[in-house]
Amino acid sequence: MTHQFPALSPEQKKALSDIAQRIVASGKGILAADESVGTMGNRLQRINVENTEENRRAFREILFSSDASINQSIGGVILFHETLYQKDSNGKPFPTLIKEKGIVVGIKLDKGTAPLAGTNGETTIQGLDGLAERCAQYKKDGADFGKWRAVLKITSTTPSQLAIQENANTLARYASICQQNGLVPIVEPEILPDGDHDLQRCQYVTEKVLAAVYKALNDHHVYLEGTLLKPNMVMAGHSCPKKYTAQDVAIATVTTLLRTVPAAVPGICFLSGGQSEEEASVNLNAMNQLSLPKPWKLTFSYGRALQASALAAWVGKNENRKAAQEAFRKRAQINSLACRGQYVVSGKTDTAATQSLFTASYTY
Amino acid sequence: MSPPVPALTPEQKKELAAIAQRIVAPGKGILAADESTGGIAKRLSSVGAENTEENRRWYRQLLFTADSRVDPCIGGVILFHETLYQKADDGRPFPEVIRSKGALVGIKVGTARGRLGDIGDNKGTWRGLDGLMERCAQYKKDGADFAKWRCVLKITEHTPTRLAVMENANVLARYASICQQNGIVPIVEPEILPDGDHDLKHCQYVTEKVLAAVYKALSDHHVYLEGTLLKPNMVTRGHACSKKYSPEEIAMATVTALRRTVPPAVPGITFLSGGQSEEEASINLNAINRCPLPRPWALTFSYGRALQASALRAWAGKKDNTKVAQEEYVKRALV
């Protein structure tokens, strides 16, 4: 083994670590508002709103112009490329609007899936070409963290060794490049909830995937203290007949993480993966109430699970702005409480909050 | 990926986890008294004692029958094969003696290492995996609840090589898997020797790479982490390195390396002393436990030389010195 060539200077490490800590500071999580144009279209279609650039801009403005106190619940916002360069009605760029509230701006960096030949419909992720240059530019334009979503699926033959290896490797490459450009990489190895597998199967697969991810990160000399993990919770597949409680999900998830995620990682921000808003909050809460040791923050990086109610309240009408913001603020606050295990389920929730947000084979 | 075939039943897991927890219960560590017949020769001759079976027995008895002051400090004792089957003067087998003091019995199972690629006497590839299943089953019957396997890596300009790291990690994982199948908690020991003139940073870098490989291998082999212990080197400079480091620097480098590689599910990390003096080993362990970084596992000792050196000297092979020697041992254990 040759003598090491440090990937990062001490100053670079400190900057990355500080950013990561700020995003997952106590009680804070991430708003994943980085839906691609196509995916945003699906969201808007559900509320009968046309998928125009202006509509996309308008909805994001509603979220980002929330009262500054939203920063108690939201530590970071992930944007799609288009959104990073949009402005609010007063001409203020969105990154500025967000950073003014003390919230960190993030950018989706992957370019979607590409098929892996010789597998059962498995994929890898594109986006490494020119990534260094893109990261440098995004950093200049206000971003401080990045996100890259790898996708794996459970069937009787998948995920295969190749799929796990390949996705872990591309995640590690992406993370390494991000850090070279001052961006904290959020590492997202999502195992889709599609299928009829039970909780134990999901746990087994998640453990294998995360072990591979952290070995790859180590191989690529990624500075763990300057990263965040965005995993799926450990749950049964959507068509699994057996039902599990929030407690079951919490124990399985935290056990998996304890077996695979080094303590050096500052925070774990779960994806909601098609759970309803309420389910995603309740499960996060259950995890934070567990007496198992948790050396990392356990928080959220929710897209659908933070925005569903807001979208339903807005339905494309400007006069519903305040109502939409209130819906968003409420969900954000609930998740903030869930981060501390303090969310008391009231028992009465509105329809939008309990609606499943599952879409088969989700790409976005 | 095919559906998993569980390696262990819930009952087996529970037993393993309980054993591991008991060994590293608060304030407790491990006495590594597992020097092989050849290995103990140096120790005995250094105090002018002949390397006979009786001397070996007498010396170990001295340690195992020390008074009860030592009981709260020792969670486990690792033995060599010969010692497992020896008895105290009162006729009690050593495992029974040890267990009567509240400690668990461990057994060394890795045998003489060899150079990769060499064939021949004492230089073959890894010995110890062949028939390990049967040996573990027997050891469990004979009173052992945990085991130890030591792999050795060395830092030079070109080593450890990727192959060495991978191969040793794989062997450790196979050993660990077999142990668990027989109700034995495997202590996983990937020792990076302190020989050399490398500095602290280089040791940290290598330690991180080695431990990452070890835990990937354990995952690949479906080892139940909650039923294992890790016995690593502390992160220190090479013996011939001119730069000096404080205990705090050693502590920080060590804990940082562990935080980046050892999953929190591992219940305890029992450091080897690796040639440090008794005092040095204790001071460094103390600094590690005072390190400001969060530490999700118990951090304790598995010391051989660093617990026994004074006792050995005090004994000097003379039976009359037994009480004095025991006093020295107790003193070190309490520290």
PDB file of C-alpha atoms in Angstrom, chain A residues 1-5 13 155-161 164-165 200-201 204-205 207-209 211-215 217-221 223-225 255 257-265 293 295-296, chain B residues 1-5 13 156-162 165 199 201-202 205-206 208-210 212-216 218-222 224-226 256 258-266 294 296-297:
ATOM      1  CA  MET A   1       0.000   0.000   0.000  1.00  0.00           C
ATOM      2  CA  THR A   2       1.605   3.227  -1.084  1.00  0.00           C
ATOM      3  CA  HIS A   3       1.768   6.171   1.227  1.00  0.00           C
ATOM      4  CA  GLN A   4      -1.471   8.073   1.159  1.00  0.00           C
ATOM      5  CA  PHE A   5      -2.068  11.186  -0.902  1.00  0.00           C
ATOM      6  CA  LYS A  13     -12.600  18.698   5.452  1.00  0.00           C
ATOM      7  CA  THR A 155     -37.193  -9.650  -6.728  1.00  0.00           C
ATOM      8  CA  SER A 156     -36.274 -13.322  -6.500  1.00  0.00           C
ATOM      9  CA  THR A 157     -33.165 -12.639  -8.584  1.00  0.00           C
ATOM     10  CA  THR A 158     -32.323  -9.054  -7.696  1.00  0.00           C
ATOM     11  CA  PRO A 159     -30.484  -7.015  -6.618  1.00  0.00           C
ATOM     12  CA  SER A 160     -27.602  -8.857  -8.248  1.00  0.00           C
ATOM     13  CA  GLN A 161     -23.968  -8.570  -7.160  1.00  0.00           C
ATOM     14  CA  ILE A 164     -24.938  -3.568  -6.040  1.00  0.00           C
ATOM     15  CA  GLN A 165     -21.276  -3.215  -6.991  1.00  0.00           C
ATOM     16  CA  GLN A 200     -36.804  -9.440   6.878  1.00  0.00           C
ATOM     17  CA  ARG A 201     -35.972  -9.650   3.210  1.00  0.00           C
ATOM     18  CA  TYR A 204     -31.183  -8.392   4.540  1.00  0.00           C
ATOM     19  CA  VAL A 205     -30.895  -6.612   1.210  1.00  0.00           C
ATOM     20  CA  GLU A 207     -27.626  -4.520   4.987  1.00  0.00           C
ATOM     21  CA  LYS A 208     -25.825  -5.951   1.969  1.00  0.00           C
ATOM     22  CA  VAL A 209     -26.283  -2.800  -0.068  1.00  0.00           C
ATOM     23  CA  ALA A 211     -22.083  -2.604   3.445  1.00  0.00           C
ATOM     24  CA  ALA A 212     -21.107  -2.385  -0.220  1.00  0.00           C
ATOM     25  CA  VAL A 213     -21.711   1.372  -0.285  1.00  0.00           C
ATOM     26  CA  TYR A 214     -19.465   2.063   2.698  1.00  0.00           C
ATOM     27  CA  LYS A 215     -16.733  -0.219   1.407  1.00  0.00           C
ATOM     28  CA  LEU A 217     -16.747   5.043  -0.106  1.00  0.00           C
ATOM     29  CA  ASN A 218     -13.708   3.863   1.829  1.00  0.00           C
ATOM     30  CA  ASP A 219     -12.000   2.585  -1.335  1.00  0.00           C
ATOM     31  CA  HIS A 220     -12.557   5.969  -2.982  1.00  0.00           C
ATOM     32  CA  HIS A 221     -11.135   7.861   0.020  1.00  0.00           C
ATOM     33  CA  TYR A 223     -14.364  11.750   3.918  1.00  0.00           C
ATOM     34  CA  LEU A 224     -17.317  10.276   5.802  1.00  0.00           C
ATOM     35  CA  GLU A 225     -17.698  13.154   8.238  1.00  0.00           C
ATOM     36  CA  THR A 255     -30.526  -2.445  13.501  1.00  0.00           C
ATOM     37  CA  LEU A 257     -27.914   0.976  10.161  1.00  0.00           C
ATOM     38  CA  LEU A 258     -26.028  -0.033  13.306  1.00  0.00           C
ATOM     39  CA  ARG A 259     -24.565  -2.965  11.375  1.00  0.00           C
ATOM     40  CA  THR A 260     -23.417  -0.958   8.377  1.00  0.00           C
ATOM     41  CA  VAL A 261     -23.128   2.796   8.829  1.00  0.00           C
ATOM     42  CA  PRO A 262     -19.956   4.009  10.572  1.00  0.00           C
ATOM     43  CA  ALA A 263     -20.443   6.423  13.459  1.00  0.00           C
ATOM     44  CA  ALA A 264     -18.406   9.025  11.583  1.00  0.00           C
ATOM     45  CA  VAL A 265     -21.379   9.736   9.304  1.00  0.00           C
ATOM     46  CA  PRO A 293     -27.918   3.644  20.467  1.00  0.00           C
ATOM     47  CA  PRO A 295     -24.566   7.683  16.883  1.00  0.00           C
ATOM     48  CA  TRP A 296     -25.890   9.593  13.846  1.00  0.00           C
TER      49      TRP A 296
ATOM     50  CA  MET B   1     -29.956 -11.893  -4.927  1.00  0.00           C
ATOM     51  CA  SER B   2     -31.614 -15.009  -3.596  1.00  0.00           C
ATOM     52  CA  PRO B   3     -33.649 -14.827  -0.396  1.00  0.00           C
ATOM     53  CA  PRO B   4     -31.442 -15.144   2.668  1.00  0.00           C
ATOM     54  CA  VAL B   5     -30.845 -18.409   4.495  1.00  0.00           C
ATOM     55  CA  LYS B  13     -27.811 -14.793  18.247  1.00  0.00           C
ATOM     56  CA  THR B 156       6.503  -0.910   4.679  1.00  0.00           C
ATOM     57  CA  GLU B 157       6.847   1.054   1.481  1.00  0.00           C
ATOM     58  CA  HIS B 158       4.927  -1.557  -0.480  1.00  0.00           C
ATOM     59  CA  THR B 159       2.843  -3.262   2.177  1.00  0.00           C
ATOM     60  CA  PRO B 160       0.261  -4.180   3.198  1.00  0.00           C
ATOM     61  CA  THR B 161      -0.693  -5.101  -0.340  1.00  0.00           C
ATOM     62  CA  ARG B 162      -4.262  -5.222  -1.503  1.00  0.00           C
ATOM     63  CA  VAL B 165      -5.498  -7.089   3.219  1.00  0.00           C
ATOM     64  CA  ASP B 199       4.307   8.138  11.281  1.00  0.00           C
ATOM     65  CA  LYS B 201      -0.966   9.413   9.953  1.00  0.00           C
ATOM     66  CA  HIS B 202       0.274   6.549   7.856  1.00  0.00           C
ATOM     67  CA  TYR B 205      -4.586   5.426   6.879  1.00  0.00           C
ATOM     68  CA  VAL B 206      -3.602   1.766   6.788  1.00  0.00           C
ATOM     69  CA  GLU B 208      -8.783   2.468   8.138  1.00  0.00           C
ATOM     70  CA  LYS B 209      -8.236   0.500   4.944  1.00  0.00           C
ATOM     71  CA  VAL B 210      -7.713  -2.749   6.791  1.00  0.00           C
ATOM     72  CA  ALA B 212     -12.981  -1.385   6.125  1.00  0.00           C
ATOM     73  CA  ALA B 213     -11.926  -4.593   4.371  1.00  0.00           C
ATOM     74  CA  VAL B 214     -12.508  -6.647   7.520  1.00  0.00           C
ATOM     75  CA  TYR B 215     -16.051  -5.391   8.015  1.00  0.00           C
ATOM     76  CA  LYS B 216     -16.939  -5.813   4.354  1.00  0.00           C
ATOM     77  CA  LEU B 218     -17.714 -10.001   7.781  1.00  0.00           C
ATOM     78  CA  SER B 219     -20.807  -8.674   6.022  1.00  0.00           C
ATOM     79  CA  ASP B 220     -20.189 -10.867   2.981  1.00  0.00           C
ATOM     80  CA  HIS B 221     -19.873 -13.925   5.217  1.00  0.00           C
ATOM     81  CA  HIS B 222     -23.098 -13.110   7.080  1.00  0.00           C
ATOM     82  CA  TYR B 224     -23.588 -11.492  13.252  1.00  0.00           C
ATOM     83  CA  LEU B 225     -21.742  -8.364  14.373  1.00  0.00           C
ATOM     84  CA  GLU B 226     -23.498  -8.052  17.726  1.00  0.00           C
ATOM     85  CA  THR B 256     -11.306   8.577  14.366  1.00  0.00           C
ATOM     86  CA  LEU B 258     -12.658   3.310  14.374  1.00  0.00           C
ATOM     87  CA  ARG B 259     -15.536   5.742  13.908  1.00  0.00           C
ATOM     88  CA  ARG B 260     -14.969   5.582  10.163  1.00  0.00           C
ATOM     89  CA  THR B 261     -14.923   1.816   9.896  1.00  0.00           C
ATOM     90  CA  VAL B 262     -16.390  -0.142  12.801  1.00  0.00           C
ATOM     91  CA  PRO B 263     -20.187  -0.381  12.709  1.00  0.00           C
ATOM     92  CA  PRO B 264     -21.844   0.660  15.967  1.00  0.00           C
ATOM     93  CA  ALA B 265     -23.431  -2.824  16.193  1.00  0.00           C
ATOM     94  CA  VAL B 266     -20.076  -4.213  17.383  1.00  0.00           C
ATOM     95  CA  PRO B 294     -18.533  10.017  20.462  1.00  0.00           C
ATOM     96  CA  PRO B 296     -20.657   3.852  20.326  1.00  0.00           C
ATOM     97  CA  TRP B 297     -18.745   0.701  21.401  1.00  0.00           C
TER      98      TRP B 297
END
